[in-house]
Coordinates of C-alpha atoms in Angstrom, one line a residue:
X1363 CA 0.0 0.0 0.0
X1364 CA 2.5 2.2 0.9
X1365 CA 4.6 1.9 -2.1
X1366 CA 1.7 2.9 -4.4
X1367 CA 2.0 6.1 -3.1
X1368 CA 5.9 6.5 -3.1
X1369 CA 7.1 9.0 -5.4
X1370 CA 10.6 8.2 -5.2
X1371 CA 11.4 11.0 -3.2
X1372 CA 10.9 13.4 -0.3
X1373 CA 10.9 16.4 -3.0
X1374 CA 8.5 14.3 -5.1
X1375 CA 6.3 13.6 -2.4
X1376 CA 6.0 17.3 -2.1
X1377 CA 5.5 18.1 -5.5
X1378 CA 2.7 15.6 -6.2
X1379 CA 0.7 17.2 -2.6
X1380 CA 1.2 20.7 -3.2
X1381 CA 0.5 20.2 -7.4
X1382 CA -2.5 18.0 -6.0
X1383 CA -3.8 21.2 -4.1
X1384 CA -3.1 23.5 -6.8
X1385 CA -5.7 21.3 -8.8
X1386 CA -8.3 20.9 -6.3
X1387 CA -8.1 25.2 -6.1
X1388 CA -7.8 25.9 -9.9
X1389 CA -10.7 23.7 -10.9
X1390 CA -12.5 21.9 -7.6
X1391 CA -12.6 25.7 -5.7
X1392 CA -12.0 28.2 -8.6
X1393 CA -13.7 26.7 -12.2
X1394 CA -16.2 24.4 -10.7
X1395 CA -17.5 26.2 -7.4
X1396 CA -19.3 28.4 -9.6
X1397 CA -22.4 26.0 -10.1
X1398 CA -22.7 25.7 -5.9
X1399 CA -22.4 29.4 -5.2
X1400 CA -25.4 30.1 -8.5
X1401 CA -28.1 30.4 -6.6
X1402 CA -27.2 32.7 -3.8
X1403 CA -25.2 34.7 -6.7
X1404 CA -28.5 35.0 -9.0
X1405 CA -30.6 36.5 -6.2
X1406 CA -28.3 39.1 -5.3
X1407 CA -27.1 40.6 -8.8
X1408 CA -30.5 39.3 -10.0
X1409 CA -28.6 37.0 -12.7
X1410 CA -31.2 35.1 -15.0
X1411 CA -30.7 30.9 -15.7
X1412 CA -29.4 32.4 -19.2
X1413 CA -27.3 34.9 -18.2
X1414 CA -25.7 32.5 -15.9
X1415 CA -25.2 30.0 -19.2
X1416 CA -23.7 32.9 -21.3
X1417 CA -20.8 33.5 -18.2
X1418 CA -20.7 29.6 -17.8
X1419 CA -19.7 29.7 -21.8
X1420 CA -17.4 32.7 -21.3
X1421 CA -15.5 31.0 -19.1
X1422 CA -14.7 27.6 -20.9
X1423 CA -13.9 29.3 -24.3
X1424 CA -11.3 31.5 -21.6
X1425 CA -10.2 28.3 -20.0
X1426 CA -9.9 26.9 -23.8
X1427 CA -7.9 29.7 -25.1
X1428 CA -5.7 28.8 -21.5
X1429 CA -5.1 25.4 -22.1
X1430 CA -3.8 25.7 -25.6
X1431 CA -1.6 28.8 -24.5
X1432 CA -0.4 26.3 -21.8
X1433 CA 0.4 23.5 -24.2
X1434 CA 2.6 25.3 -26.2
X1435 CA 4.7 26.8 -23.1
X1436 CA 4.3 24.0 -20.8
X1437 CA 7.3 22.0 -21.5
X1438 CA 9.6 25.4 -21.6
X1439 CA 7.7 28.1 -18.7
X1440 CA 6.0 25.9 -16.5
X1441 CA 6.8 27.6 -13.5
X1442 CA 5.4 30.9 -15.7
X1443 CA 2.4 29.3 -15.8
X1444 CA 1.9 28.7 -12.5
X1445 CA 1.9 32.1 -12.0
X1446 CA -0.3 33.1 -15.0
X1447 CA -2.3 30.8 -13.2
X1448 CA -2.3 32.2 -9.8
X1449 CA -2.8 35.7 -10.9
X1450 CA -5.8 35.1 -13.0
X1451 CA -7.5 32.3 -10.7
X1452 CA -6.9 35.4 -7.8
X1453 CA -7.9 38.3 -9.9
X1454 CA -11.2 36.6 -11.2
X1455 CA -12.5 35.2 -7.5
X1456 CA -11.4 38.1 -6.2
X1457 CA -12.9 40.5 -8.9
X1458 CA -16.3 38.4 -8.3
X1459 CA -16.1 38.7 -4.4
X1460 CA -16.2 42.8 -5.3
X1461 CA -18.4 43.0 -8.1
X1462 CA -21.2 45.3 -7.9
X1463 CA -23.0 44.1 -10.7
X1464 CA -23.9 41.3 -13.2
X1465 CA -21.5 42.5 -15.7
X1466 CA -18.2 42.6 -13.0
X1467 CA -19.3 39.5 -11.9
X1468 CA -19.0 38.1 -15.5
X1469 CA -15.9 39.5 -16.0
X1470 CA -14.0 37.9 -13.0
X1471 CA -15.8 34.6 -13.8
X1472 CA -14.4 34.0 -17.2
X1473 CA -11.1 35.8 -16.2
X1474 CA -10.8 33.1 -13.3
X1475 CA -11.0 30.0 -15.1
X1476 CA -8.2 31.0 -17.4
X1477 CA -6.3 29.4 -14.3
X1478 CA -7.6 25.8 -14.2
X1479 CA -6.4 26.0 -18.3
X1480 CA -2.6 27.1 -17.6
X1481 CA -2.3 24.8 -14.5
X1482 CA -2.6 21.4 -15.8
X1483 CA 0.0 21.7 -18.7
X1484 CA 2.0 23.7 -16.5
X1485 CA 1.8 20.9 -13.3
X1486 CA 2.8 17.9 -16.4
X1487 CA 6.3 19.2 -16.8
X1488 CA 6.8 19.6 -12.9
X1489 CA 5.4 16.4 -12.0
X1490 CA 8.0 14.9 -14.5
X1491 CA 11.1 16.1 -13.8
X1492 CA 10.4 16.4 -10.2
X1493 CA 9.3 12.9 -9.4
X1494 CA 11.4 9.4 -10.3
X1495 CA 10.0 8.4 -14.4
X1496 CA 8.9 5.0 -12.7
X1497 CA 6.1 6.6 -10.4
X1498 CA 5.5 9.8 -13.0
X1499 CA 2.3 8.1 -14.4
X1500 CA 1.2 7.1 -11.2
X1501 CA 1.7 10.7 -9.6
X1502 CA 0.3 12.5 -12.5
X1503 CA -3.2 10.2 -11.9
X1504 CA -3.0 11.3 -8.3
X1505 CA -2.5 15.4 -9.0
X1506 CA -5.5 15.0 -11.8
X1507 CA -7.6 13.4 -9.1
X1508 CA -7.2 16.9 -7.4
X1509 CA -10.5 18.1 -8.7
X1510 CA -12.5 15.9 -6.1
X1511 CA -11.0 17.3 -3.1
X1512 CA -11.3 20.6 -4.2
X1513 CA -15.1 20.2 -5.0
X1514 CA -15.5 18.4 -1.3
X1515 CA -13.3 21.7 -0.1
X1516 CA -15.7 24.1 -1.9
X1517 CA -19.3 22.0 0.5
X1518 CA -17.0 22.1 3.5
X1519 CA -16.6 26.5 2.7
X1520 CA -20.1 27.0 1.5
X1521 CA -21.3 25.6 4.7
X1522 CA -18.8 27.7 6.3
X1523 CA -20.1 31.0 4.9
X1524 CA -23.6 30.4 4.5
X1525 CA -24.9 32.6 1.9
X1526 CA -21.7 34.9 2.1
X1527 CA -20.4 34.3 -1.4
X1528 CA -18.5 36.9 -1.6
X1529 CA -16.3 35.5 1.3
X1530 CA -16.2 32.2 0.0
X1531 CA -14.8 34.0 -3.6
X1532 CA -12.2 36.2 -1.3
X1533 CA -10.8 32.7 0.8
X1534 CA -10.7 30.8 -2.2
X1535 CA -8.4 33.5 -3.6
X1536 CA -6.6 33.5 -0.7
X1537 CA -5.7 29.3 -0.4
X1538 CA -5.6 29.6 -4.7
X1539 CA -2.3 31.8 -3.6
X1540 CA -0.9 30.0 -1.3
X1541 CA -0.7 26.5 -2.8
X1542 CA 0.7 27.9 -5.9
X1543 CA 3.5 29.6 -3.5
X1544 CA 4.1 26.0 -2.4
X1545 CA 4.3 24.3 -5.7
X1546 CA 7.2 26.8 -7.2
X1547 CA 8.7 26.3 -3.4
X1548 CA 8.7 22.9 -4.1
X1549 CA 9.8 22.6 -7.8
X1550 CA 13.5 22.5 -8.6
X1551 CA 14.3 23.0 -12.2
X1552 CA 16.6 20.4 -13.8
X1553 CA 20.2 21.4 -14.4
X1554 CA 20.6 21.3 -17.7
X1555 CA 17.9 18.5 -19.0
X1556 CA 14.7 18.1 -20.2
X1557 CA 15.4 17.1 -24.0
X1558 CA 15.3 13.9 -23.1
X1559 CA 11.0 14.1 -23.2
X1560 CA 10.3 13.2 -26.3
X1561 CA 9.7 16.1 -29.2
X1562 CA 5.9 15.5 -29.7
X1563 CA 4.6 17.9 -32.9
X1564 CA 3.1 20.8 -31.9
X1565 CA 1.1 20.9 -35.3
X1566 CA -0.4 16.8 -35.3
X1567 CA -0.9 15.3 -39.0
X1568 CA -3.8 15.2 -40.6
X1569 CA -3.9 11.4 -40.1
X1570 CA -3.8 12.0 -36.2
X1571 CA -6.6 14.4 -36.6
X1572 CA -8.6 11.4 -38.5
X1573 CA -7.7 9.4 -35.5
X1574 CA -9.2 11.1 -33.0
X1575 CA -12.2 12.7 -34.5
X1576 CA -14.8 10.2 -32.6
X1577 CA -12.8 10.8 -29.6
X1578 CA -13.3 14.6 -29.7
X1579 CA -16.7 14.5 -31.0
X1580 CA -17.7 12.0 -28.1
X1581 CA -15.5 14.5 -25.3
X1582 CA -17.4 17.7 -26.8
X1583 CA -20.9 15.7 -26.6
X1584 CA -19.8 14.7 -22.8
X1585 CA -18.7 18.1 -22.0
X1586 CA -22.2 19.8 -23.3
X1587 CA -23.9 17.3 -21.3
X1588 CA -22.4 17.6 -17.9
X1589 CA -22.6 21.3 -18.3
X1590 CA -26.0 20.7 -16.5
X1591 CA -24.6 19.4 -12.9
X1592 CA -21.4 22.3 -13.4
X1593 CA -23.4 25.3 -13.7
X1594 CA -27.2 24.1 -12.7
X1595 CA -26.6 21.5 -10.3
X1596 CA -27.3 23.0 -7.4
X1597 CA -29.9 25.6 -8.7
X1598 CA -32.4 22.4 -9.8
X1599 CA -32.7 21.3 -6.5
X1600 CA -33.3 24.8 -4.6
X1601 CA -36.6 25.2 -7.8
X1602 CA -37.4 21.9 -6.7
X1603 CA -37.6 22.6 -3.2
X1604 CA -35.3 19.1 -2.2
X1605 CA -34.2 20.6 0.9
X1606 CA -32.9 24.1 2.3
X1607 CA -30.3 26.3 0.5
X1608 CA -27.8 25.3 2.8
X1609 CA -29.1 21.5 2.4
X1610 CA -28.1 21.6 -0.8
X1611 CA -24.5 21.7 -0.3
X1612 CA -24.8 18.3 0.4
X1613 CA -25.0 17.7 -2.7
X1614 CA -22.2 19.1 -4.1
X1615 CA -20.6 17.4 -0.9
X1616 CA -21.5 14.1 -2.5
X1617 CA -20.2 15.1 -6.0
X1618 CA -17.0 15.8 -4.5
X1619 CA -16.8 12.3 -2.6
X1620 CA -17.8 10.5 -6.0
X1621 CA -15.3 12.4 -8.0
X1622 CA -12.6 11.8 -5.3
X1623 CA -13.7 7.9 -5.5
X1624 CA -11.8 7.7 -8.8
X1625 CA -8.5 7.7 -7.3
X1626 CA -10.0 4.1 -5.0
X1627 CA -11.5 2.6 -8.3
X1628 CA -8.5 3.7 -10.8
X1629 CA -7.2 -0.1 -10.5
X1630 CA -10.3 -1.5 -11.3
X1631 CA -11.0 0.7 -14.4
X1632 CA -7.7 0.4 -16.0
X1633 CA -8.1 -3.1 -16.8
X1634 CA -10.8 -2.2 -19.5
X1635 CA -10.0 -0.7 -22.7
X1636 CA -10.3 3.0 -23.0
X1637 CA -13.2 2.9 -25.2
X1638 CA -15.3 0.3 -22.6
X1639 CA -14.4 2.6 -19.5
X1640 CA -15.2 5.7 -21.7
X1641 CA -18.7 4.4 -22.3
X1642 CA -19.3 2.9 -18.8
X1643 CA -18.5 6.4 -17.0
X1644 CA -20.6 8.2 -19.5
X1645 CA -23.6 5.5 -19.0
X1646 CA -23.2 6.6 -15.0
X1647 CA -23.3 9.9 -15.8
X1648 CA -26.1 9.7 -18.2
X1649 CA -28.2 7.6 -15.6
X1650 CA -27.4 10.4 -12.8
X1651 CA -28.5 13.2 -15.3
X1652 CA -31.9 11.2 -15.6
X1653 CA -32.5 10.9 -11.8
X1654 CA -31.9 14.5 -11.5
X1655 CA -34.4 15.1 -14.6
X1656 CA -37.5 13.2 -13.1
X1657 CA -36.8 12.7 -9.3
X1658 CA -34.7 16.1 -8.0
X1659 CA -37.3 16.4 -4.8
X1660 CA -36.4 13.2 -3.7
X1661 CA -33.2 14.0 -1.1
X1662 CA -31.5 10.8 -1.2
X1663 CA -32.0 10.1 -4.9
X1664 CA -30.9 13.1 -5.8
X1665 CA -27.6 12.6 -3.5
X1666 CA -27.0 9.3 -5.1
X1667 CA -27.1 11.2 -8.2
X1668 CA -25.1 13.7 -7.7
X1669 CA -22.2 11.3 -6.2
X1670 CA -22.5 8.7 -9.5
X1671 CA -22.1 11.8 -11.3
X1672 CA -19.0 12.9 -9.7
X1673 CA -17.6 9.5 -10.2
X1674 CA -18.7 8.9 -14.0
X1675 CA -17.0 12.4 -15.1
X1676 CA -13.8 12.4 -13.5
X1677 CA -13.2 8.1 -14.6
X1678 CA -14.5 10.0 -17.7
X1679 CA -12.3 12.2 -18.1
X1680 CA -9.2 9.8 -17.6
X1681 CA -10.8 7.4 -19.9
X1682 CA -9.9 10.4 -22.7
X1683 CA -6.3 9.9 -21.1
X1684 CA -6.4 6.5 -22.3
X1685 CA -8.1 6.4 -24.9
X1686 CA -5.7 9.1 -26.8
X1687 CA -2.7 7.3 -25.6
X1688 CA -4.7 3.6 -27.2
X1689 CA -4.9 5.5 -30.5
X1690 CA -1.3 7.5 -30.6
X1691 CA 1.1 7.0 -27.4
X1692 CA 3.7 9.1 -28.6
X1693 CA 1.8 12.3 -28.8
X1694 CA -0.8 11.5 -26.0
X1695 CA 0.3 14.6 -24.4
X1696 CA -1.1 16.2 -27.5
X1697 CA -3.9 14.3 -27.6
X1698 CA -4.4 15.0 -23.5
X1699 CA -4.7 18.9 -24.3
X1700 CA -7.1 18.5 -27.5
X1701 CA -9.6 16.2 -26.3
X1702 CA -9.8 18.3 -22.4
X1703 CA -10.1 21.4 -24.4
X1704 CA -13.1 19.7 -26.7
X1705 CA -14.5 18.7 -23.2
X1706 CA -14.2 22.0 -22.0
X1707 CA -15.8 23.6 -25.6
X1708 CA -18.4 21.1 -25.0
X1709 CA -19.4 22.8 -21.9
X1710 CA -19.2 26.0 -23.1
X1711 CA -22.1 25.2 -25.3
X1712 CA -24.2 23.4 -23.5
X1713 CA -24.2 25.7 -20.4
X1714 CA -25.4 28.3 -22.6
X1715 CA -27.8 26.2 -24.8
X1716 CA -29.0 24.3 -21.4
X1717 CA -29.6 28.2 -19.6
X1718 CA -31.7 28.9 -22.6
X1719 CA -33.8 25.8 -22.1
X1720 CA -34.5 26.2 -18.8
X1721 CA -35.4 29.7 -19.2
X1722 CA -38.1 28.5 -21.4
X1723 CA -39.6 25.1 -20.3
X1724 CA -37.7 24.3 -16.8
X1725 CA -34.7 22.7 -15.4
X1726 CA -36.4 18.7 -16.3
X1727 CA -37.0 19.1 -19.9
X1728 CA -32.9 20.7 -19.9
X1729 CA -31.6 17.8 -17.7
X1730 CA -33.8 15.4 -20.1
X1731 CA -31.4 16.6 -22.8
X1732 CA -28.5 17.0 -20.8
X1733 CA -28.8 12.6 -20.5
X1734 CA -29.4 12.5 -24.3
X1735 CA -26.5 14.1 -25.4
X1736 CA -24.1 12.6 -22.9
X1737 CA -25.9 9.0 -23.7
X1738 CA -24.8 9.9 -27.6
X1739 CA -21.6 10.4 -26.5
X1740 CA -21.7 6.5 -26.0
X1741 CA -22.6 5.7 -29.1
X1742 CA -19.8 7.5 -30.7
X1743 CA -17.2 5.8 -28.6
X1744 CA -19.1 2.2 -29.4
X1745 CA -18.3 3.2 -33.3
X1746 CA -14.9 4.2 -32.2
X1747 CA -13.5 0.8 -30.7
X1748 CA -12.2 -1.3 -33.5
X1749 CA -10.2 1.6 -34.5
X1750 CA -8.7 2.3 -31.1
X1751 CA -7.6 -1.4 -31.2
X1752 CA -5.8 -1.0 -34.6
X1753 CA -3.4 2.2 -33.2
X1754 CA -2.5 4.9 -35.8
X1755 CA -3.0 5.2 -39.4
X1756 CA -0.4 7.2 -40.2

């Protein structure tokens, strides 16, 4: 047990906790606390369902535009990065924790997740020449997995605060800060090395593209369907009356521990092809997204849903890992970044198409379609599985 979690060294150890944190603040806190704060958020600056899409959207094209920035400086300015990170995850929460009004809200929102997009390339590179290559797969799992704790971190401070979101935006900024602090603390740059990492195109071929289309069509149909738990989650169950405001945090208390339960169940799921795993985590998404469509006033139905969520999108999301690395191993770095940012575009559009929805007909007709699109998600990957087995065409 305990060597699982060796890194190879006390440095490493370090690198892997801290770069861990730094994930659960850039995304669990910053990027996906968002959705739990909504509803509190939308009475005060009197925010609409749509208008609360439109920033939603805004903030994953910004987090888009991020990644791909990161993925072409990663592997020279990580420790840049972090920064970039730092200062817009900090400016944003902070510049929502002051906003007067729904437009300076919206403006720190989308500026904010531009950190979640320059941490991840930027925390590959450290994790790699920080820890021993033996354990570097293993630790990278472990810092991805950061999201769950951050989203169980985000319950434990909504509870904390109450309806006081604008504290909860200025302490967020405030731990966002510090844990970045502790990852450049903790990274020491290599002397002199770092060509050994293998020279991965920047610019794939057009055969790669081919590839991977089902697996970016399938990650941009996954990321418009879980749009509705990110931005809406909480929101459908205060208009369906489940519980209290404050009750509801359970919820995203539950999403947290199901997201978190990827790191237990990571064993288990990588003994399935990419392709099988990417269609069972979607099929538990899809059957949490139909709970939450027809049963949101039931309060332990709708926490069983919202903890098989948590799960089914973060095994999701490393099922992309895999499946990128099934088709092309030398350039699943490559493949990494273009499928998350699909994800991420994904989300962009259905937040905004899924506001729209429920503005018109209600938050169950949206989840409804939420389930469809993430169930069609399946199908793509089911089409995509022969050619996974086969590798690269070119």
């Amino acid at each position: 047990m305990k060597r699982s979690f060796s890194f190879g060294s006390g440095r490493g150890m370090f690198v892997v906790v801290f770069g861990t944190c730094f994930i659960a603040a850039t995304y669990g806190l910053v990027r996906l606390a968002y959705g739990l704060f909504l509803p509190d958020i939308q009475r005060e600056l009197d925010l609409s369902a749509a208008g609360a899409g439109y920033i939603s959207s805004g903030s994953s094209l910004v987090y888009c535009l991020a990644a791909v920035a990161g993925f072409g400086l990663g592997h020279r300015s990580p420790r840049a990065l972090i920064v970039a990170a730092a200062i817009t995850a900090c400016a944003g929460v902070w510049g929502m924790a002051a906003a007067g009004n729904v437009t300076a809200f919206g403006l720190g929102a989308v500026l904010s997740s531009a950190g979640a997009g320059f941490a991840s390339p930027a925390l590959v590179t450290i994790v790699h020449r920080n820890v021993d290559a033996r354990h570097a797969d293993g630790a990278q799992s472990v810092v991805n997995a950061g999201t769950g704790p951050g989203l169980v971190g985000a319950a434990v401070l909504a509870v904390l605060v109450a309806s006081q979101w604008r504290i909860a935006w200025m302490v967020t900024g405030v731990v966002t800060a510090g844990v970045a602090m502790a990852v450049l603390a903790a990274d020491r740059r290599p002397p002199v090395q770092t060509s050994t990492r293998s020279k991965t195109s920047l610019t794939p071929s057009p055969s790669w593209w081919a590839d991977h289309r089902n697996a970016i069509v399938a990650a941009t149909l996954m990321g418009a369907g879980s749009a509705a738990v990110w931005t809406y989650g909480r929101s459908i169950l205060v208009d369906a009356g489940t519980t209290s405001e404050r009750g509801t945090v359970s919820a995203w208390l539950a999403l947290g521990i199901g997201a978190t339960a990827v790191i237990v169940t990571a064993a288990l799921m990588v003994k399935l092809s990419a392709t099988a795993a990417w269609m069972l985590s979607c099929t538990v998404m899809t059957v949490a997204l139909l709970l939450l469509a027809f049963a949101p006033q039931f309060r332990l139905v709708a926490l069983l849903a919202y903890l098989v969520f948590g799960w089914g999108f973060i095994a999701a999301t490393s099922s992309l890992i895999a499946w990128t690395s099934a088709i092309d191993p030398a350039n699943s770095a490559a493949g990494t970044a273009i499928l998350f940012v699909a994800l991420v575009f994904g989300q962009a559009i259905g937040a905004t198409a899924l506001g729209s929805i429920i503005t018109a007909t209600g938050f169950g007709a949206a989840f409804v379609v939420a389930a469809v699109v993430s169930a069609t998600a399946i199908g793509i990957a089911a089409r995509d599985r022969a050619a996974v087995s086969q590798g690269p065409t070119g």
